[in-house]
Amino acid sequence: MLTFKDCITTVPIFRFVYDNVHLCSPLGRKELLQTSFIAENETLETCFNEIEKVLIWQECYKDNLPKTKQLLSSIQDISGTLSRLKNNDALDDIELFEIKKSALIMHELSEILTTTPFPLFTLHNISDVIKILDPENSLLPHFYIYSSYSKELTALRNKSNTTTVPEEKEDLLWQISKLEDKIRQSLVKKLIPFAAHLEHNLQFIAKLDLWLAKAALALEWNCCKPEISDNEISYAGLFHPVVSHRLKKENTDFQPINIELKQEPCLITGANMTGKSIFLRAIAFSQWMFQFGFYVPAQKASIIPVEKIHFVAGDSDTEHTGLSSFVNEIFHIQHILQEVKENKKMLVLVDEFARTTNPKEGSALVTAFLEMMNHKKTVCLVTTHYNVEGKFRRLRVKGIQWDKLEHIKTNPHELNKYIDYQLEDCNEKTAPEEAVKVAEILAIDDAFISLVKKYL
């Protein structure tokens, strides 16, 4: 089962999500890393409804949010200690301290979540645990074997503190140690009935931390609650959070994208630098977020849950595999074709397939792949600069607004201002030929441009 932790290494861009999910506790981070890739409609719907309820709750009770997060940041993962407790293992003072401290935090959290009230769960009452580990009712996060646990222990400690005879003191300390061990065993037996309640609370505190983090990320990135679709992926205002974040630092805005995609192969063309690759990455990024139960980076979205997401981008991973970019690509394509034959429901995104081979063979490879992907359970997008035959849906990035660039020389960063990244349906089977014009407006050497035009 693919987990969020797996994706951090296998989907490099997903590291950006991990670094921007502001969790408070080790419990929340563990919950996130163990989150599984979700393909079931009902489970996804539950995830999105949970975030929605948390957003409403924290808006209504935002004054309680700082204290809630402070408590979350104080709690530790004591699941190992609780496992030992359930096994009736002997616990030392540090482990008993961990249980007491956690119980005190749970008690405070429970009071907040009850008085607010929180819509998704309630914590079990563990006041009896506090009474067991805090016989003096100090409510302080420390623990030792209190004298109040035993009159005999009190008497022995008093004698030990007053005696001046070394042999007698040594004997008293030995008796105290043996009695303390018995008291620890007694405490474990008293705590065992509450182990399940403590585990329940721990699990839901982890979920609470993750829900709050998901809600915060949705607000920070201005994400939307996606709808679940059976046959179409559609976005209004789709954006790529990483690119958008970078552009904001450059005082530039990401142009959001509107798109509707059926379960069919689709070919995307456009001039260099017009955002074809970024569009594919934005689709992939959003699908990953969607299938891990996050809100998605768009104004509105309707998305098909899939079993697999494939993103193939030219020379990706070639350094790690030691293979040429083309061989690496072909292996990816073979894997996709095999899963198509297995009737898997997939999102397939291929950026400039066969870009490193000659145009004649490259065009044939792209055409054949699109024909093989004409499969009712697959949404497939392929970008290319090749002229491709065949009856497929074709989209073209509107691209550079040449009318605004007449007699202008600019640089790559300024060029973004003159690009329209929206996609439009297109019937042309030839790819746009604008590379030389792009080189010209970027003020590339005049003699070089003249030679290029001569050979064209």
C-alpha positions as a printed Julia matrix, in Angstrom:
456×3 Matrix{Float64}:
   0.0    0.0     0.0
   1.46   3.35   -1.11
   1.82   5.82    1.77
   2.53   9.52    2.07
   6.02   8.62    3.29
   6.63   6.66    0.07
   5.59   9.66   -2.01
   8.11  11.99   -0.38
  10.87  10.0    -2.06
   9.13   8.7    -5.21
   7.3   11.95   -6.04
   9.94  14.65   -5.37
   7.51  17.56   -5.72
   5.49  16.09   -2.83
   8.27  17.07   -0.45
   6.9   20.61   -0.8
   3.59  19.47    0.72
   5.37  17.72    3.58
   7.45  20.81    4.35
   4.36  23.04    4.35
   2.03  20.92    6.49
   2.53  22.53    9.88
   1.96  19.74   12.36
   2.35  20.26   16.1
   3.16  16.79   17.39
   5.11  13.63   16.58
   1.71  11.91   16.63
   0.4   14.11   13.82
   3.53  13.65   11.73
   3.35   9.88   12.16
  -0.33   9.97   11.15
   0.53  11.93    8.01
   3.44   9.7     6.98
   1.3    6.58    7.44
  -1.62   7.99    5.43
  -2.42   5.66    2.54
  -3.15   6.57   -1.06
  -6.96   6.6    -1.2
  -8.89   5.37   -4.24
 -12.31   4.75   -2.64
 -14.96   7.45   -3.18
 -16.52   7.03    0.25
 -13.2    7.33    2.09
 -12.2   10.41    0.11
 -15.58  12.03    0.76
 -15.1   11.4     4.48
 -11.64  13.05    4.4
 -12.91  16.18    2.66
 -15.93  16.46    4.97
 -13.6   16.2     7.98
 -11.49  19.12    6.74
 -14.63  21.14    6.05
 -15.96  20.55    9.57
 -12.6   21.47   11.1
 -12.47  24.7     9.07
 -15.94  25.66   10.33
 -15.07  24.66   13.91
 -11.84  26.64   14.07
 -13.52  29.7    12.55
 -16.22  29.56   15.23
 -13.79  28.92   18.09
 -10.57  30.48   16.83
  -9.77  31.87   20.29
  -9.21  28.29   21.47
  -6.91  27.4    18.61
  -3.6   28.65   20.12
  -4.18  26.71   23.34
  -5.22  23.6    21.4
  -2.05  23.73   19.3
   0.08  24.36   22.38
  -1.32  21.22   24.01
  -0.78  19.23   20.82
   2.84  20.35   20.7
   3.32  19.09   24.29
   2.08  15.54   23.82
   4.42  12.69   22.92
   3.91   9.38   21.16
   3.6    6.93   24.07
   2.17   4.07   22.01
   5.17   1.88   22.92
   4.6    2.46   26.63
   0.9    1.68   26.24
   1.74  -1.59   24.47
   3.93  -2.56   27.43
   1.12  -1.58   29.79
  -1.35  -3.81   27.95
   1.14  -6.69   28.19
   1.29  -6.17   31.98
   5.03  -5.44   31.72
   6.79  -3.73   34.6
   6.9    0.03   33.95
   9.56   2.32   35.34
   9.06   5.83   36.69
   9.8    7.44   33.3
   7.08   5.39   31.6
   4.59   6.12   34.38
   5.54   9.8    34.04
   4.82   9.62   30.28
   1.35   8.23   30.96
   0.62  10.84   33.63
   1.79  13.77   31.5
  -0.22  12.52   28.49
  -3.29  12.02   30.67
  -3.06  15.59   31.97
  -2.81  16.94   28.4
  -5.7   14.73   27.26
  -7.79  16.06   30.13
  -7.13  19.68   29.11
  -7.79  18.94   25.45
 -11.0   17.13   26.33
 -12.26  20.17   28.21
 -11.57  22.43   25.19
 -13.14  20.02   22.69
 -16.18  19.48   24.9
 -16.89  23.13   25.63
 -16.41  24.26   22.03
 -17.77  21.52   20.97
 -15.66  19.6    18.45
 -17.74  17.85   15.74
 -15.66  14.79   14.86
 -14.92  12.9    18.08
 -14.8   13.04   21.85
 -11.92  11.92   24.02
 -12.44   9.26   26.65
 -12.54  10.51   30.22
  -9.26   9.5    31.84
  -9.64  11.33   35.16
  -9.21   7.97   36.94
  -5.78   7.62   35.34
  -4.81  11.01   36.74
  -6.07  10.01   40.19
  -3.98   6.83   40.09
  -0.78   8.62   39.09
  -1.41  11.85   40.99
  -2.55  10.8    44.49
  -1.66  14.21   45.9
  -3.81  15.98   43.25
  -0.98  18.35   42.3
  -1.85  18.22   38.55
   1.86  18.74   37.85
   3.59  16.89   34.99
   6.07  14.92   37.05
   6.01  11.51   38.69
   7.69   9.5    41.42
   6.5    6.88   43.9
   4.67   9.18   46.29
   4.75   8.42   50.04
   0.98   8.79   50.05
   0.71   5.51   48.11
   1.56   3.56   51.31
   1.68   4.2    55.06
   4.45   1.61   55.27
   6.44   3.49   52.63
   5.97   6.75   54.55
   7.26   5.16   57.74
  10.28   3.59   56.02
  11.24   6.86   54.35
  10.91   8.75   57.62
  13.2    6.24   59.36
  15.69   6.41   56.5
  15.8   10.18   56.71
  16.43  10.23   60.45
  18.79   7.3    60.99
  22.53   7.9    61.23
  23.52   4.24   61.35
  24.92   3.23   57.92
  23.91  -0.43   58.14
  20.37   0.48   59.2
  20.06   3.08   56.42
  21.23   0.59   53.79
  18.67  -1.96   54.98
  15.91   0.66   54.97
  16.76   1.76   51.41
  16.61  -1.87   50.29
  13.16  -2.27   51.9
  12.01   1.0    50.31
  13.18  -0.16   46.88
  11.34  -3.49   47.17
   8.17  -1.73   48.33
   8.39   0.8    45.5
   8.59  -2.08   42.99
   5.42  -3.59   44.49
   3.67  -0.22   44.23
   4.7    0.1    40.56
   3.25  -3.37   39.89
   0.07  -2.3    41.65
  -0.13   0.88   39.57
   0.26  -1.11   36.34
  -2.64  -3.4    37.33
  -4.81  -0.37   38.13
  -3.91   1.3    34.8
  -4.43  -1.72   32.51
  -8.24  -1.24   32.3
  -7.64   2.27   30.91
  -5.04   1.3    28.29
  -7.6    1.08   25.47
  -9.02   4.5    26.38
  -5.56   6.04   26.38
  -4.82   4.47   22.98
  -8.12   5.76   21.59
  -7.3    9.26   22.8
  -3.79   9.08   21.36
  -5.12   8.01   17.94
  -7.66  10.81   17.77
  -5.23  13.43   19.0
  -3.0   12.42   16.06
  -5.97  12.83   13.73
  -6.83  16.19   15.27
  -3.3   17.46   14.65
  -3.43  16.33   11.03
  -6.94  17.74   10.45
  -5.88  21.12   11.79
  -2.75  21.05    9.6
  -4.75  20.14    6.48
  -7.23  22.91    7.23
  -4.42  25.43    7.75
  -2.79  24.41    4.45
  -6.11  24.76    2.61
  -6.44  28.33    3.92
  -2.8   29.24    3.32
  -2.82  28.02   -0.28
  -6.42  29.02   -0.99
  -7.37  25.45   -1.9
 -10.88  24.16   -2.51
 -12.88  21.14   -1.39
 -12.9   18.85   -4.46
 -15.96  17.04   -5.72
 -15.64  13.37   -6.59
 -16.43  12.48  -10.2
 -16.98   9.19  -12.01
 -16.07  10.2   -15.56
 -14.44  13.63  -15.81
 -11.66  15.72  -14.31
 -12.38  19.43  -14.36
 -10.74  22.46  -12.8
 -11.55  26.12  -12.51
  -8.59  28.19  -11.46
  -6.09  25.33  -11.14
  -2.62  26.45  -10.05
   0.68  24.86   -9.11
   1.55  25.78   -5.48
   5.33  25.47   -5.92
   5.44  27.61   -9.07
   2.92  30.06   -7.63
   5.06  30.4    -4.48
   8.17  31.1    -6.56
   6.41  33.63   -8.82
   5.08  35.56   -5.84
   8.67  36.11   -4.7
   9.27  37.6    -8.16
   6.14  39.82   -7.84
   4.4   37.79  -10.53
   1.14  35.84  -10.37
   0.53  32.32  -11.64
  -2.14  32.36  -14.33
  -4.75  29.83  -13.17
  -5.98  27.23  -15.64
  -9.49  26.08  -16.51
  -9.74  22.61  -18.03
 -12.13  19.68  -18.52
 -10.7   16.23  -19.23
 -12.59  13.09  -20.22
 -11.42   9.52  -19.89
  -9.63   9.61  -23.23
  -6.18  10.37  -24.66
  -5.42  14.03  -25.26
  -2.49  15.65  -27.07
  -1.19  19.05  -25.91
   0.95  21.29  -28.11
   2.35  24.78  -27.71
   5.48  26.81  -28.18
   8.49  26.51  -25.89
   8.15  28.26  -22.52
   4.35  28.37  -22.69
   3.66  26.17  -19.67
   2.84  22.71  -21.06
   5.09  20.97  -18.54
   3.85  23.14  -15.67
   0.27  22.31  -16.62
   0.98  18.57  -16.45
   2.76  18.99  -13.12
  -0.13  21.02  -11.73
  -2.57  18.25  -12.71
  -0.32  15.6   -11.14
   0.27  17.65   -7.97
  -3.46  18.2    -7.48
  -4.3   14.52   -8.09
  -1.74  13.44   -5.49
  -3.14  15.89   -2.94
  -6.68  14.75   -3.75
  -5.85  11.07   -3.23
  -4.19  11.71    0.1
  -7.29  13.5     1.35
  -6.17  17.13    1.01
  -8.07  20.04   -0.47
  -6.68  20.86   -3.92
  -5.04  23.99   -5.4
  -7.92  25.39   -7.46
 -11.01  27.58   -7.17
 -13.22  24.6    -8.04
 -12.43  20.98   -8.86
 -14.14  17.74   -9.79
 -11.76  14.79   -9.87
 -11.88  11.08  -10.7
 -10.19   8.87   -8.09
  -7.71   6.56   -9.83
  -5.74   3.48   -8.85
  -2.42   4.78  -10.2
  -0.88   8.12  -11.15
   1.85   7.98  -13.78
   4.0   11.0   -14.57
   6.67  10.46  -17.21
   9.01  13.36  -17.9
  11.86  12.78  -20.32
  15.12  12.45  -18.43
  13.63  12.0   -14.94
  15.57   9.52  -12.8
  18.2    8.86  -15.48
  21.01   9.69  -13.08
  19.71   7.15  -10.59
  19.01   4.36  -13.09
  22.1    4.85  -15.23
  19.91   4.5   -18.35
  19.58   6.91  -21.26
  16.56   9.19  -21.08
  14.87   7.36  -23.98
  15.41   3.88  -22.52
  14.15   5.12  -19.15
  11.06   6.56  -20.85
  10.36   3.34  -22.75
  10.44   1.32  -19.53
   7.92   3.74  -18.0
   5.7    3.47  -21.08
   5.88  -0.35  -21.02
   4.75  -0.31  -17.38
   1.81   1.95  -18.24
   0.75  -0.2   -21.21
   0.83  -3.32  -19.05
  -1.45  -1.7   -16.47
  -3.82  -0.55  -19.24
  -4.13  -4.21  -20.27
  -4.92  -5.02  -16.63
  -7.84  -2.57  -16.9
  -6.55  -0.29  -14.15
  -8.11   3.11  -13.61
  -5.27   5.58  -14.14
  -4.17   9.15  -14.67
  -1.31   9.13  -17.2
   0.74  12.27  -17.84
   3.63  12.14  -20.32
   5.76  15.2   -20.98
   7.25  15.24  -24.5
   7.49  11.51  -25.06
  10.42  10.47  -27.31
  11.81  14.01  -27.35
  15.35  12.65  -27.7
  14.76  10.62  -30.86
  14.31  11.78  -34.47
  11.03  13.51  -35.41
   9.78  10.75  -37.75
  10.14   7.95  -35.2
   9.15  10.25  -32.34
   5.89  11.15  -34.06
   5.13   7.47  -34.69
   5.86   6.57  -31.05
   3.57   9.31  -29.73
   0.76   8.39  -32.16
   0.95   4.69  -31.28
   0.98   5.43  -27.56
  -2.11   7.65  -27.8
  -3.95   4.95  -29.74
  -3.05   2.36  -27.09
  -4.29   4.72  -24.39
  -7.75   5.03  -25.91
  -9.08   3.24  -22.88
 -12.28   3.99  -21.03
 -10.72   3.97  -17.56
  -7.73   6.22  -18.27
  -7.3    9.97  -18.44
  -4.17  10.49  -20.54
  -2.36  13.73  -21.39
   0.71  13.84  -23.63
   2.63  16.99  -24.55
   4.69  17.13  -27.72
   6.49  19.31  -30.28
   6.0   16.64  -32.96
   3.42  16.64  -35.73
   1.13  13.79  -34.75
  -1.48  12.03  -36.87
  -4.56  10.26  -35.53
  -7.97  11.17  -34.16
  -7.42  12.44  -30.64
  -8.58  15.37  -28.67
  -6.02  18.11  -29.19
  -5.34  21.04  -26.91
  -2.99  23.93  -27.54
  -1.6   26.39  -25.03
  -2.56  29.83  -26.32
   0.99  30.86  -25.62
   2.91  34.01  -26.43
   0.84  37.06  -27.33
   2.95  38.12  -30.3
   0.92  41.26  -30.99
   2.13  42.7   -27.66
   5.77  41.81  -28.34
   6.33  43.54  -31.68
   9.84  45.09  -31.77
  10.41  44.14  -28.11
  13.51  42.4   -26.78
  13.08  40.84  -23.35
  14.38  38.21  -20.92
  12.85  34.89  -19.81
  11.39  36.35  -16.6
   9.79  39.3   -18.38
   8.49  37.01  -21.12
   6.04  35.45  -18.63
   4.03  38.68  -18.75
   3.26  38.11  -22.43
   2.2   34.45  -22.22
  -1.39  33.24  -22.03
  -1.25  29.83  -20.33
  -4.88  28.9   -21.01
  -5.59  25.85  -23.17
  -7.95  25.75  -26.13
  -9.21  22.93  -28.3
  -7.34  22.76  -31.59
  -7.84  20.76  -34.82
  -4.36  21.36  -36.28
  -2.16  18.28  -36.64
   1.03  20.3   -36.9
   2.84  21.56  -33.81
   3.52  25.31  -33.56
   6.85  26.51  -34.95
   7.79  29.46  -32.77
  11.22  28.5   -31.42
  13.13  30.96  -33.63
  10.74  33.8   -32.83
  11.21  33.08  -29.1
  15.0   33.14  -29.56
  14.73  36.47  -31.38
  12.76  38.27  -28.68
  15.19  36.92  -26.07
  17.92  38.88  -27.93
  19.95  35.83  -28.96
  22.95  36.59  -31.24
  21.74  38.12  -34.55
  24.26  36.22  -36.68
  23.14  32.94  -35.13
  19.45  33.75  -35.8
  20.29  34.65  -39.43
  21.99  31.29  -39.93
  19.02  29.46  -38.42
  16.62  31.23  -40.81
  18.9   30.38  -43.73
  18.75  26.66  -42.93
  15.01  26.79  -42.34
